[in-house]
Coordinates of C-alpha atoms in Angstrom, one line a residue:
X19 CA 40.0 178.6 150.1
X20 CA 40.9 175.0 149.5
X21 CA 42.4 174.5 152.9
X22 CA 39.4 176.0 154.7
X23 CA 37.0 173.9 152.5
X24 CA 38.9 170.7 153.2
X25 CA 39.0 171.4 156.9
X26 CA 35.2 171.8 156.9
X27 CA 34.8 168.6 154.9
X28 CA 36.9 166.6 157.4
X29 CA 35.3 168.1 160.4
X30 CA 31.8 167.5 159.2
X31 CA 32.5 163.9 158.5
X32 CA 33.7 163.2 162.0
X33 CA 37.3 162.6 161.0
X34 CA 38.5 165.7 162.8
X35 CA 37.1 167.4 165.9
X36 CA 36.6 171.1 164.8
X37 CA 37.9 174.1 163.1
X38 CA 40.4 176.8 164.2
X39 CA 40.1 180.4 163.5
X40 CA 42.7 180.4 160.7
X41 CA 43.6 178.0 157.9
X42 CA 46.9 177.3 159.6
X43 CA 45.1 176.3 162.8
X44 CA 42.7 174.1 160.8
X45 CA 45.5 172.4 159.0
X46 CA 47.4 171.8 162.3
X47 CA 44.3 170.3 164.0
X48 CA 43.5 168.2 160.8
X49 CA 47.0 166.8 160.7
X50 CA 46.9 165.9 164.4
X51 CA 43.6 164.1 164.0
X52 CA 44.8 162.2 160.9
X53 CA 47.9 161.0 162.9
X54 CA 45.5 159.8 165.6
X55 CA 43.4 158.1 162.9
X56 CA 46.5 156.4 161.4
X57 CA 47.7 155.1 164.8
X58 CA 47.5 151.3 165.2
X59 CA 44.0 150.2 166.3
X60 CA 42.9 147.2 168.2
X61 CA 41.0 144.6 166.1
X62 CA 37.2 145.2 166.2
X63 CA 35.6 142.6 168.3
X64 CA 32.5 140.6 167.4
X65 CA 30.5 142.6 170.0
X66 CA 31.8 146.0 168.7
X67 CA 31.0 145.1 165.1
X68 CA 27.5 143.9 166.2
X69 CA 27.0 147.2 168.1
X70 CA 28.2 149.2 165.2
X71 CA 25.9 147.6 162.6
X72 CA 22.9 147.8 165.0
X73 CA 23.3 151.5 165.7
X74 CA 25.2 151.3 169.0
X75 CA 28.3 153.2 169.9
X76 CA 31.7 151.7 169.0
X77 CA 35.3 152.8 169.1
X78 CA 35.6 152.8 165.3
X79 CA 32.6 155.0 164.4
X80 CA 34.5 156.5 161.5
X81 CA 34.4 153.1 159.8
X82 CA 30.6 153.2 159.5
X83 CA 29.1 153.6 156.0
X84 CA 27.2 156.7 157.3
X85 CA 30.3 158.7 158.3
X86 CA 32.1 157.7 155.1
X87 CA 29.0 158.8 153.2
X88 CA 29.1 162.2 154.9
X89 CA 32.8 162.5 154.0
X90 CA 32.0 161.6 150.4
X91 CA 29.3 164.2 150.1
X92 CA 31.6 166.8 151.6
X93 CA 34.4 166.0 149.2
X94 CA 32.0 166.1 146.2
X95 CA 30.9 169.6 147.2
X96 CA 34.5 170.7 147.5
X97 CA 35.4 169.1 144.2
X98 CA 32.7 170.9 142.4
X99 CA 34.1 174.2 143.6
X100 CA 37.3 173.4 141.7
X101 CA 35.8 173.1 138.3
X102 CA 37.6 176.2 137.1
X103 CA 40.9 174.8 138.2
X104 CA 43.2 175.8 141.0
X105 CA 46.4 174.6 142.4
X106 CA 46.1 172.4 145.4
X107 CA 48.4 173.7 148.2
X108 CA 50.8 171.4 149.9
X109 CA 48.9 171.2 153.2
X110 CA 45.6 170.3 151.6
X111 CA 47.4 167.8 149.3
X112 CA 48.9 166.2 152.4
X113 CA 45.5 166.0 154.0
X114 CA 44.0 164.3 151.0
X115 CA 46.9 161.9 151.0
X116 CA 46.2 161.2 154.6
X117 CA 42.5 160.5 153.8
X118 CA 43.5 158.1 151.2
X119 CA 45.8 156.2 153.6
X120 CA 43.0 156.1 156.2
X121 CA 40.5 154.8 153.6
X122 CA 43.0 152.1 152.6
X123 CA 43.4 151.1 156.2
X124 CA 39.6 151.0 156.6
X125 CA 39.4 148.7 153.6
X126 CA 42.0 146.4 155.1
X127 CA 40.2 146.5 158.4
X128 CA 36.9 145.6 156.7
X129 CA 38.6 142.6 154.9
X130 CA 40.1 141.6 158.3
X131 CA 36.6 141.9 159.9
X132 CA 35.2 139.8 157.0
X133 CA 37.7 137.0 157.6
X134 CA 37.1 137.2 161.3
X135 CA 33.4 136.8 160.7
X136 CA 33.9 133.7 158.6
X137 CA 36.1 132.2 161.4
X138 CA 33.4 133.1 164.0
X139 CA 30.8 131.5 161.8
X140 CA 32.8 128.4 161.4
X141 CA 33.4 128.3 165.2
X142 CA 29.7 128.5 165.8
X143 CA 29.1 125.6 163.4
X144 CA 32.0 123.5 164.7
X145 CA 30.6 124.0 168.2
X146 CA 27.5 122.1 167.1
X147 CA 29.2 119.2 165.5
X148 CA 31.7 118.9 168.4
X149 CA 28.9 118.0 170.8
X150 CA 29.7 114.5 172.1
X151 CA 28.3 112.4 174.8
X152 CA 30.7 111.9 177.7
X153 CA 32.4 108.5 177.6
X154 CA 30.8 105.6 179.3
X155 CA 33.8 103.3 178.8
X156 CA 34.5 103.0 182.5
X157 CA 31.1 101.8 183.7
X158 CA 30.8 99.7 180.5
X159 CA 34.1 98.0 181.3
X160 CA 33.0 97.5 184.9
X161 CA 29.7 95.9 183.8
X162 CA 31.4 93.7 181.2
X163 CA 33.9 92.5 183.8
X164 CA 31.2 91.6 186.4
X165 CA 29.0 89.8 183.9
X166 CA 31.9 87.6 183.0
X167 CA 32.8 87.0 186.7
X168 CA 29.2 86.2 187.5
X169 CA 29.0 83.7 184.6
X170 CA 32.2 82.0 185.7
X171 CA 31.0 81.8 189.3
X172 CA 27.7 80.2 188.3
X173 CA 29.5 77.6 186.3
X174 CA 31.6 76.8 189.4
X175 CA 28.5 76.8 191.5
X176 CA 26.8 74.3 189.3
X177 CA 30.0 72.1 189.4
X178 CA 30.0 72.4 193.2
X179 CA 26.4 71.3 193.4
X180 CA 27.2 68.4 191.2
X181 CA 30.1 67.4 193.5
X182 CA 27.8 67.6 196.5
X183 CA 25.3 65.3 194.8
X184 CA 28.0 62.8 194.0
X185 CA 29.0 62.8 197.7
X186 CA 25.4 62.3 198.8
X187 CA 24.9 59.4 196.4
X188 CA 28.1 57.7 197.6
X189 CA 27.2 58.1 201.2
X190 CA 23.6 56.9 200.7
X191 CA 24.9 53.9 198.7
X192 CA 27.0 52.9 201.6
X193 CA 24.2 53.2 204.2
X194 CA 21.8 51.0 202.3
X195 CA 21.8 47.4 203.9
X196 CA 21.9 44.3 201.7
X197 CA 18.5 43.3 200.3
X198 CA 16.3 41.4 200.3
X199 CA 17.6 39.5 203.4
X200 CA 17.7 42.6 205.6
X201 CA 14.1 43.3 205.0
X202 CA 13.2 39.6 205.4
X203 CA 14.7 39.7 209.0
X204 CA 12.6 42.8 209.7
X205 CA 9.3 41.4 208.4
X206 CA 9.7 38.0 210.0
X207 CA 10.1 36.0 206.8
X208 CA 13.2 34.4 208.2
X209 CA 13.7 32.9 211.6
X210 CA 12.7 29.2 211.4
X211 CA 14.9 26.2 211.3
X212 CA 14.3 25.6 207.7
X213 CA 15.7 29.0 206.9
X214 CA 18.9 28.4 208.8
X215 CA 21.3 28.4 205.8
X216 CA 19.6 31.4 204.3
X217 CA 19.8 33.3 207.5
X218 CA 23.5 32.5 207.9
X219 CA 24.2 33.7 204.4
X220 CA 22.2 36.9 205.1
X221 CA 23.9 37.5 208.4
X222 CA 27.3 37.3 206.7
X223 CA 26.2 39.9 204.2
X224 CA 24.9 42.2 206.9
X225 CA 28.1 41.8 208.9
X226 CA 30.2 42.6 205.9
X227 CA 28.0 45.7 205.1
X228 CA 28.1 46.8 208.7
X229 CA 31.9 46.6 208.8
X230 CA 32.2 48.6 205.6
X231 CA 29.7 51.2 207.0
X232 CA 31.7 51.5 210.2
X233 CA 35.0 51.9 208.4
X234 CA 33.9 54.2 205.5
X235 CA 30.7 55.8 206.7
X236 CA 32.4 58.7 208.6
X237 CA 34.6 59.6 205.7
X238 CA 31.7 59.5 203.2
X239 CA 29.7 61.7 205.6
X240 CA 32.6 64.1 206.0
X241 CA 33.0 64.3 202.2
X242 CA 29.4 65.2 201.8
X243 CA 29.5 67.9 204.5
X244 CA 32.6 69.5 203.0
X245 CA 31.0 69.4 199.5
X246 CA 27.9 71.0 200.9
X247 CA 29.9 73.8 202.6
X248 CA 31.8 74.5 199.3
X249 CA 28.6 74.6 197.4
X250 CA 26.8 77.0 199.8
X251 CA 29.9 79.3 200.0
X252 CA 30.1 79.4 196.2
X253 CA 26.3 80.2 196.0
X254 CA 26.7 83.1 198.4
X255 CA 29.6 84.5 196.3
X256 CA 27.7 84.1 193.1
X257 CA 24.6 85.8 194.5
X258 CA 26.9 88.7 195.6
X259 CA 28.4 89.0 192.2
X260 CA 24.9 89.0 190.7
X261 CA 23.9 91.9 192.8
X262 CA 27.2 93.7 191.9
X263 CA 26.6 93.0 188.2
X264 CA 23.0 94.4 188.4
X265 CA 24.2 97.4 190.2
X266 CA 27.0 98.0 187.6
X267 CA 24.3 97.7 184.9
X268 CA 22.3 100.4 186.6
X269 CA 25.4 102.6 186.9
X270 CA 26.0 102.2 183.1
X271 CA 22.4 103.1 182.5
X272 CA 22.8 106.3 184.4
X273 CA 26.1 107.1 182.6
X274 CA 24.6 106.5 179.2
X275 CA 21.3 108.3 180.0
X276 CA 23.1 111.4 181.5
X277 CA 25.5 111.4 178.6
X278 CA 22.7 111.4 176.1
X279 CA 21.0 114.3 177.9
X280 CA 24.2 116.2 178.0
X281 CA 24.6 115.6 174.2
X282 CA 21.1 116.8 173.5
X283 CA 21.5 119.9 175.7
X284 CA 24.8 120.8 174.0
X285 CA 23.3 120.4 170.5
X286 CA 20.2 122.4 171.3
X287 CA 22.2 125.3 172.8
X288 CA 24.8 125.5 170.0
X289 CA 22.2 125.1 167.3
X290 CA 20.2 127.9 168.9
X291 CA 23.3 130.2 168.9
X292 CA 24.0 129.3 165.3
X293 CA 20.4 130.0 164.1
X294 CA 20.1 133.2 166.2
X295 CA 23.4 134.7 164.9
X296 CA 22.8 134.0 161.2
X297 CA 20.8 137.2 160.6
X298 CA 23.5 139.3 162.4
X299 CA 26.1 137.8 160.1
X300 CA 24.0 138.8 157.1
X301 CA 23.5 142.3 158.4
X302 CA 27.2 142.7 159.2
X303 CA 28.2 141.4 155.8
X304 CA 26.0 144.0 154.1
X305 CA 27.4 146.8 156.3
X306 CA 31.0 145.7 155.5
X307 CA 30.3 145.9 151.8
X308 CA 28.8 149.4 152.2
X309 CA 31.8 150.5 154.2
X310 CA 34.2 149.1 151.6
X311 CA 32.3 150.8 148.7
X312 CA 32.2 154.1 150.6
X313 CA 35.9 154.0 151.3
X314 CA 36.7 153.3 147.7
X315 CA 34.6 156.2 146.6
X316 CA 36.4 158.5 149.0
X317 CA 39.7 157.4 147.6
X318 CA 38.4 158.1 144.1
X319 CA 37.3 161.6 145.0
X320 CA 40.5 162.4 146.9
X321 CA 42.5 161.2 143.9
X322 CA 40.4 163.4 141.5
X323 CA 40.8 166.4 143.8
X324 CA 44.6 166.2 143.6
X325 CA 44.3 167.1 139.9
X326 CA 44.6 170.7 138.7
X327 CA 41.0 170.8 137.5
X328 CA 38.1 168.6 138.7
X329 CA 35.5 167.9 136.0
X330 CA 31.9 166.8 136.4
X331 CA 32.8 163.6 134.7
X332 CA 35.5 162.9 137.4
X333 CA 32.9 163.4 140.1
X334 CA 30.3 161.3 138.3
X335 CA 32.9 158.5 137.7
X336 CA 33.6 158.4 141.5
X337 CA 29.9 158.6 142.3
X338 CA 29.0 155.7 140.0
X339 CA 32.1 153.7 140.7
X340 CA 31.5 150.0 140.4
X341 CA 33.4 148.5 143.3
X342 CA 34.1 144.8 143.3
X343 CA 33.0 143.5 146.7
X344 CA 33.2 139.8 145.9
X345 CA 36.1 139.4 148.4
X346 CA 33.5 140.3 151.1
X347 CA 30.9 137.7 150.0
X348 CA 30.0 135.5 152.9
X349 CA 30.1 131.8 152.1
X350 CA 26.6 130.1 151.9
X351 CA 25.3 129.1 155.3
X352 CA 25.7 125.5 155.8
X353 CA 22.7 123.4 156.7
X354 CA 22.4 122.6 160.4
X355 CA 23.7 119.1 161.1
X356 CA 21.2 116.4 161.9
X357 CA 20.5 116.1 165.6
X358 CA 22.6 113.2 166.9
X359 CA 20.7 110.2 168.3
X360 CA 21.6 108.2 171.4
X361 CA 22.4 104.5 171.4
X362 CA 20.8 102.7 174.3
X363 CA 21.5 99.2 173.1
X364 CA 24.2 98.6 175.7
X365 CA 21.7 99.3 178.6
X366 CA 18.6 97.6 177.4
X367 CA 16.7 95.6 178.3
X368 CA 16.9 96.9 181.9
X369 CA 17.7 94.8 184.9
X370 CA 14.7 92.5 185.9
X371 CA 12.8 93.1 182.7
X372 CA 11.9 89.7 181.1
X373 CA 14.4 90.2 178.3
X374 CA 17.2 91.0 180.8
X375 CA 16.5 87.9 182.9
X376 CA 16.4 85.7 179.8
X377 CA 19.6 87.2 178.3
X378 CA 21.8 87.1 181.3
X379 CA 20.3 84.2 183.5
X380 CA 17.7 81.7 182.3
X381 CA 19.3 81.2 178.8
X382 CA 22.7 80.3 180.3
X383 CA 23.9 76.7 180.4
X384 CA 24.5 77.0 184.2
X385 CA 21.0 78.1 185.1
X386 CA 19.4 74.7 185.7
X387 CA 22.0 73.7 188.3
X388 CA 22.8 77.2 189.6
X389 CA 19.8 79.4 189.2
X390 CA 20.1 83.2 189.8
X391 CA 18.5 84.7 192.9
X392 CA 15.7 87.2 192.7
X393 CA 16.8 90.2 190.5
X394 CA 17.2 93.7 191.9
X395 CA 15.8 96.4 189.5
X396 CA 17.4 99.9 189.1
X397 CA 16.1 102.5 191.5
X398 CA 15.5 105.0 188.7
X399 CA 13.5 102.7 186.5
X400 CA 14.9 104.8 183.6
X401 CA 14.8 102.2 180.9
X402 CA 12.5 99.6 182.4
X403 CA 9.5 98.3 180.4
X404 CA 7.5 98.6 183.6
X405 CA 7.7 102.4 183.6

């Protein structure tokens, strides 16, 4: 009778497929299914666990608290039938031993699932805090390099303008005739006999000046023209560098702006996953504890049934068993991290805003002698005060 009852209990709990026509057949089938149950099983995935705790099918349905509860009730009924005492036959004893081993494995699986859940929970949280804006070091470096080159060029442009002015002054000083006698000849103040000595002295001054002009004038003129060409060439180069600098600033704005948008999108997506999965983790935690308690009660009943006589107190002790499930406690959910902000200080003020023109152009020492050309704003207008 014990063998038949035990086969019925196992079959009704879903741990075996069915019953044979004889106790021997039942025992053979039961042993076969127990071996299958004891075979190594693949770890339960997050999806499988979620499906199981939400009423979906899963490959480890025998781990559910419901099926273990059915097995518990079946074993309790069988235990009550042995109050008068009877010897447990070897096959039934072996089957109970197999049930105990299976329950021990379920407990270990449950602990493994618990540790996996903690790892998954930490992974979700770490995904939030790992959100970083892509590096803008390259466009930042390009912009810093060009602003330095532009400043240096404008200093050189101011110097070239100064050299051109010196050459102009030197040439114009050479072309100025001696005064006041040159003007007196022109306005008719000189020309009478009484002015002879004065005229001779003036003529000598004019002759000396004319000789110097003929000898040095071409060189002074050439010096000015060369200085003018150097200045204009430097101005063209500096204006080109200014445009490159403003373009690099716009590229940096795009990099920083896109990086901030990427950071915010990453944070929103990972935070949403974190918040949406928290109830699932709580549900799964409760289910694991129920499974663990049910498995422990099955072990208790199987142990009691191996005794010669099963008393009501034995059944009650298993039924009211206080199982420590503290090892399955989920750690407190951490508070969501603060949403990261974006630093736009490196890209503001925007090109052509008044603050930008002041910072990079009009406040510079070179600006009076080498003023910047008209500024070119960024096409996006992303950080401009005018938008």
